């Protein structure tokens, strides 16, 4: 754990901090693909070549052609348009869930680390217990009970990944909490909120962001898994996992309708991994 | 090696934590399924049922008792093997699950037996020749496998082995498993898919555990005194990395739990996970609860086992 020391030295001094981070090519490619999918998720709606739900071709499981760039699905709908629209669900839901999970987890983790005592023990024990439920299974049980809708999906995914985020943030915060500058701040008589916001948080934010990226990948995987089982985003809407499920019949013909949504998922998750793995060590100084 | 009493105390403590966790998990599973909007008795009898019939069924099913009492009933039932009765086909759930569980365990056992030796060899090789082409290839492949969903590995396996090569039947668990060849062919795709998922995890963890040991001063010392790389890794590092590696194996095997759900669905394999996913479609809550508890139990046992191996093999964890 050398990061907190280094960062803490940078803090407080008014000298301009060096802000230029150098990314290598693998990181740049990863970032480019992430940005592309985010852009598709936000504005893709207005650029789909065909209406998403419209049957454009009588030929189901059609091949790749100049008219239909990714072929057509089991009803003869344009896959390219559906993948563009699917980005909105996959990226949107995963992003919302990961933001919620990390925000809650990090805040709770920092509070637990700073307060310690019974609060720390109880929260840690409870959340560890939740870690004892396999993630996909948790999703299955909740969806079986309350049915699937987008808010339910977001909250379920948040609940699945919040404990991990909590544990990660708490471990980092506990280390920072023993540093001299925190002790000094305590001795100054600063209140707990100040300690958390001004002393602890700035020193763990880099690692937390890297962790957020990894968790995003897991959430995308579980979300696609749920959708693939038919329990995620419900028809007529479809995220990428649901697109694979819809068209799984076409697998025996090697239809592009199965392959392209799968490729979309893979490109997103692999590029996030590539980006995180190649972050400059200054940002990504993980405790591993 | 004689373990001191404090070690066993730690192991016992870990077991106790696992037990408490299991109770909390069962609590969560039970109450998550209680969130179902609407009245179970009403759902079972349909809209046309008279209020008297609904009230009678509620009474018979014990739905009028407070939730906590029903939870305790359910928990004691679980412990004694009484899993309740399915809402959908009114069969004993223990009968429904028994055969399916054997199938799932068979699948998991074959995968574990197949992927553990391969993954250990590859992981140790990668750490031995760290930074070489071999290591990089293995790393990139494992990252690729880990970053894509399990169902994609499954579809890819079908594409390659069933569609392009035509060696295996696609998406079917043949009912006519009379000959050895047929059994092998029916098992092949699920086993291949799961093995990939589990091995990738295991290779990464094994490699990380080995590299941590290789980086210690005494292994460096072995290299400096002139031991070959093979000797350095296999004789000096490996014995000390056995604990972390065993830990990694147990942890990776817990990934089987999630993978099995997807793989059984994709390949229509008659295991517990398929039963559960079908149960979700028909909202058969007692069935879902029981299956969920089976999965949570196996997952918890594996992670607990991993922790206990870590405690037993690493004196520093005993404080």
GROMACS .gro file of N, CA and C in nm, chain B residues 1-10 312 318:
model
   36
  289UNK      N    1   0.262  -3.225   1.006
  289UNK     CA    2   0.259  -3.099   1.080
  289UNK      C    3   0.149  -3.103   1.186
  290UNK      N    4   0.187  -3.077   1.309
  290UNK     CA    5   0.088  -3.080   1.416
  290UNK      C    6   0.023  -2.942   1.427
  291UNK      N    7  -0.106  -2.939   1.423
  291UNK     CA    8  -0.173  -2.811   1.431
  291UNK      C    9  -0.201  -2.779   1.578
  292UNK      N   10  -0.177  -2.653   1.613
  292UNK     CA   11  -0.201  -2.615   1.750
  292UNK      C   12  -0.351  -2.598   1.773
  293UNK      N   13  -0.389  -2.585   1.899
  293UNK     CA   14  -0.532  -2.577   1.929
  293UNK      C   15  -0.591  -2.447   1.875
  294UNK      N   16  -0.508  -2.341   1.865
  294UNK     CA   17  -0.563  -2.215   1.815
  294UNK      C   18  -0.606  -2.231   1.669
  295UNK      N   19  -0.531  -2.313   1.594
  295UNK     CA   20  -0.569  -2.336   1.455
  295UNK      C   21  -0.708  -2.396   1.448
  296UNK      N   22  -0.729  -2.500   1.529
  296UNK     CA   23  -0.859  -2.566   1.524
  296UNK      C   24  -0.968  -2.473   1.571
  297UNK      N   25  -0.932  -2.384   1.665
  297UNK     CA   26  -1.029  -2.287   1.711
  297UNK      C   27  -1.071  -2.197   1.595
  298UNK      N   28  -0.972  -2.156   1.517
  298UNK     CA   29  -1.001  -2.070   1.402
  298UNK      C   30  -1.089  -2.142   1.302
  600UNK      N   31  -0.547  -2.345   0.738
  600UNK     CA   32  -0.462  -2.458   0.777
  600UNK      C   33  -0.324  -2.449   0.714
  606UNK      N   34  -0.315  -1.742   1.114
  606UNK     CA   35  -0.360  -1.778   1.249
  606UNK      C   36  -0.326  -1.671   1.352
   0.00000   0.00000   0.00000
